[in-house]
mmCIF file of C-alpha atoms in Angstrom:
data_model
loop_
_atom_site.group_PDB
_atom_site.id
_atom_site.type_symbol
_atom_site.label_atom_id
_atom_site.label_comp_id
_atom_site.label_asym_id
_atom_site.label_seq_id
_atom_site.Cartn_x
_atom_site.Cartn_y
_atom_site.Cartn_z
ATOM 1 C CA UNK A 1 -43.099 1.618 22.794
ATOM 2 C CA UNK A 2 -40.983 -1.146 24.225
ATOM 3 C CA UNK A 3 -37.915 -0.794 26.353
ATOM 4 C CA UNK A 4 -35.584 -1.706 23.488
ATOM 5 C CA UNK A 5 -37.223 0.817 21.152
ATOM 6 C CA UNK A 6 -36.878 3.507 23.802
ATOM 7 C CA UNK A 7 -33.217 2.612 24.309
ATOM 8 C CA UNK A 8 -32.527 2.743 20.559
ATOM 9 C CA UNK A 9 -34.245 6.130 20.272
ATOM 10 C CA UNK A 10 -32.111 7.572 23.054
ATOM 11 C CA UNK A 11 -28.883 6.227 21.549
ATOM 12 C CA UNK A 12 -29.551 7.432 17.988
ATOM 13 C CA UNK A 13 -27.976 10.891 18.517
ATOM 14 C CA UNK A 14 -24.854 9.301 20.035
ATOM 15 C CA UNK A 15 -24.576 6.886 17.105
ATOM 16 C CA UNK A 16 -24.781 9.784 14.646
ATOM 17 C CA UNK A 17 -22.158 11.738 16.602
ATOM 18 C CA UNK A 18 -19.757 8.765 16.626
ATOM 19 C CA UNK A 19 -20.309 8.282 12.908
ATOM 20 C CA UNK A 20 -19.557 11.937 12.194
ATOM 21 C CA UNK A 21 -16.413 11.863 14.340
ATOM 22 C CA UNK A 22 -15.204 8.640 12.722
ATOM 23 C CA UNK A 23 -15.762 10.095 9.271
ATOM 24 C CA UNK A 24 -14.047 13.374 10.129
ATOM 25 C CA UNK A 25 -11.025 11.803 11.855
ATOM 26 C CA UNK A 26 -10.622 8.676 9.690
ATOM 27 C CA UNK A 27 -7.155 9.623 8.371
ATOM 28 C CA UNK A 28 -5.837 10.190 11.903
ATOM 29 C CA UNK A 29 -7.344 6.921 13.115
ATOM 30 C CA UNK A 30 -5.887 5.025 10.141
ATOM 31 C CA UNK A 31 -2.482 6.536 10.842
ATOM 32 C CA UNK A 32 -2.729 5.538 14.514
ATOM 33 C CA UNK A 33 -3.694 1.980 13.601
ATOM 34 C CA UNK A 34 -0.756 1.699 11.215
ATOM 35 C CA UNK A 35 1.639 3.151 13.764
ATOM 36 C CA UNK A 36 0.434 0.787 16.505
ATOM 37 C CA UNK A 37 0.595 -2.209 14.171
ATOM 38 C CA UNK A 38 4.150 -1.326 13.153
ATOM 39 C CA UNK A 39 5.244 -0.930 16.773
ATOM 40 C CA UNK A 40 3.725 -4.246 17.843
ATOM 41 C CA UNK A 41 5.217 -5.984 14.812
ATOM 42 C CA UNK A 42 8.651 -4.606 15.700
ATOM 43 C CA UNK A 43 8.321 -5.606 19.365
ATOM 44 C CA UNK A 44 7.309 -9.159 18.433
ATOM 45 C CA UNK A 45 10.071 -9.304 15.800
ATOM 46 C CA UNK A 46 7.581 -10.154 13.053
ATOM 47 C CA UNK A 47 6.401 -13.338 14.758
ATOM 48 C CA UNK A 48 2.729 -12.304 14.539
ATOM 49 C CA UNK A 49 2.938 -10.195 11.369
ATOM 50 C CA UNK A 50 0.034 -11.946 9.607
ATOM 51 C CA UNK A 51 -2.261 -11.677 12.629
ATOM 52 C CA UNK A 52 -1.356 -8.037 13.195
ATOM 53 C CA UNK A 53 -1.984 -7.245 9.534
ATOM 54 C CA UNK A 54 -5.318 -9.084 9.629
ATOM 55 C CA UNK A 55 -6.413 -7.298 12.810
ATOM 56 C CA UNK A 56 -5.455 -3.918 11.412
ATOM 57 C CA UNK A 57 -7.487 -4.611 8.275
ATOM 58 C CA UNK A 58 -10.520 -5.624 10.323
ATOM 59 C CA UNK A 59 -10.209 -2.503 12.454
ATOM 60 C CA UNK A 60 -10.124 -0.332 9.329
ATOM 61 C CA UNK A 61 -13.190 -2.118 7.929
ATOM 62 C CA UNK A 62 -15.012 -1.490 11.207
ATOM 63 C CA UNK A 63 -14.058 2.181 11.041
ATOM 64 C CA UNK A 64 -15.460 2.386 7.519
ATOM 65 C CA UNK A 65 -18.714 0.759 8.660
ATOM 66 C CA UNK A 66 -19.023 3.157 11.583
ATOM 67 C CA UNK A 67 -18.362 6.117 9.320
ATOM 68 C CA UNK A 68 -20.976 4.802 6.835
ATOM 69 C CA UNK A 69 -18.428 4.694 4.038
ATOM 70 C CA UNK A 70 -19.129 1.110 3.026
ATOM 71 C CA UNK A 71 -20.060 0.544 -0.609
ATOM 72 C CA UNK A 72 -22.385 -2.366 0.132
ATOM 73 C CA UNK A 73 -25.480 -0.196 -0.115
ATOM 74 C CA UNK A 74 -26.543 -0.459 3.518
ATOM 75 C CA UNK A 75 -25.941 1.652 6.580
ATOM 76 C CA UNK A 76 -23.822 -0.927 8.374
ATOM 77 C CA UNK A 77 -26.563 -1.600 10.893
ATOM 78 C CA UNK A 78 -26.697 -5.322 10.211
ATOM 79 C CA UNK A 79 -29.519 -5.124 7.704
ATOM 80 C CA UNK A 80 -29.216 -5.956 4.050
ATOM 81 C CA UNK A 81 -30.790 -3.884 1.302
ATOM 82 C CA UNK A 82 -33.889 -5.271 -0.414
ATOM 83 C CA UNK A 83 -33.232 -7.292 -3.570
ATOM 84 C CA UNK A 84 -33.370 -5.412 -6.837
ATOM 85 C CA UNK A 85 -36.518 -6.023 -8.851
#
């Protein structure tokens, strides 16, 4: 077993724990992202509204990937599912 395989094996429980926490607390995290985005948008007087909105959307997509809620048919680990026969 190589060093990278050993490292992945040791991190697997942590990855599962983070996924479970992200799934369980997703509404709170979404609310926090929205609240932070609104505050920053107010402080910048709307100057960066599009960038803030884009960043918030990307953060929510990342949260969904971490929580394994994506509908793409893969686990979000960078691999794609095999083609349908």
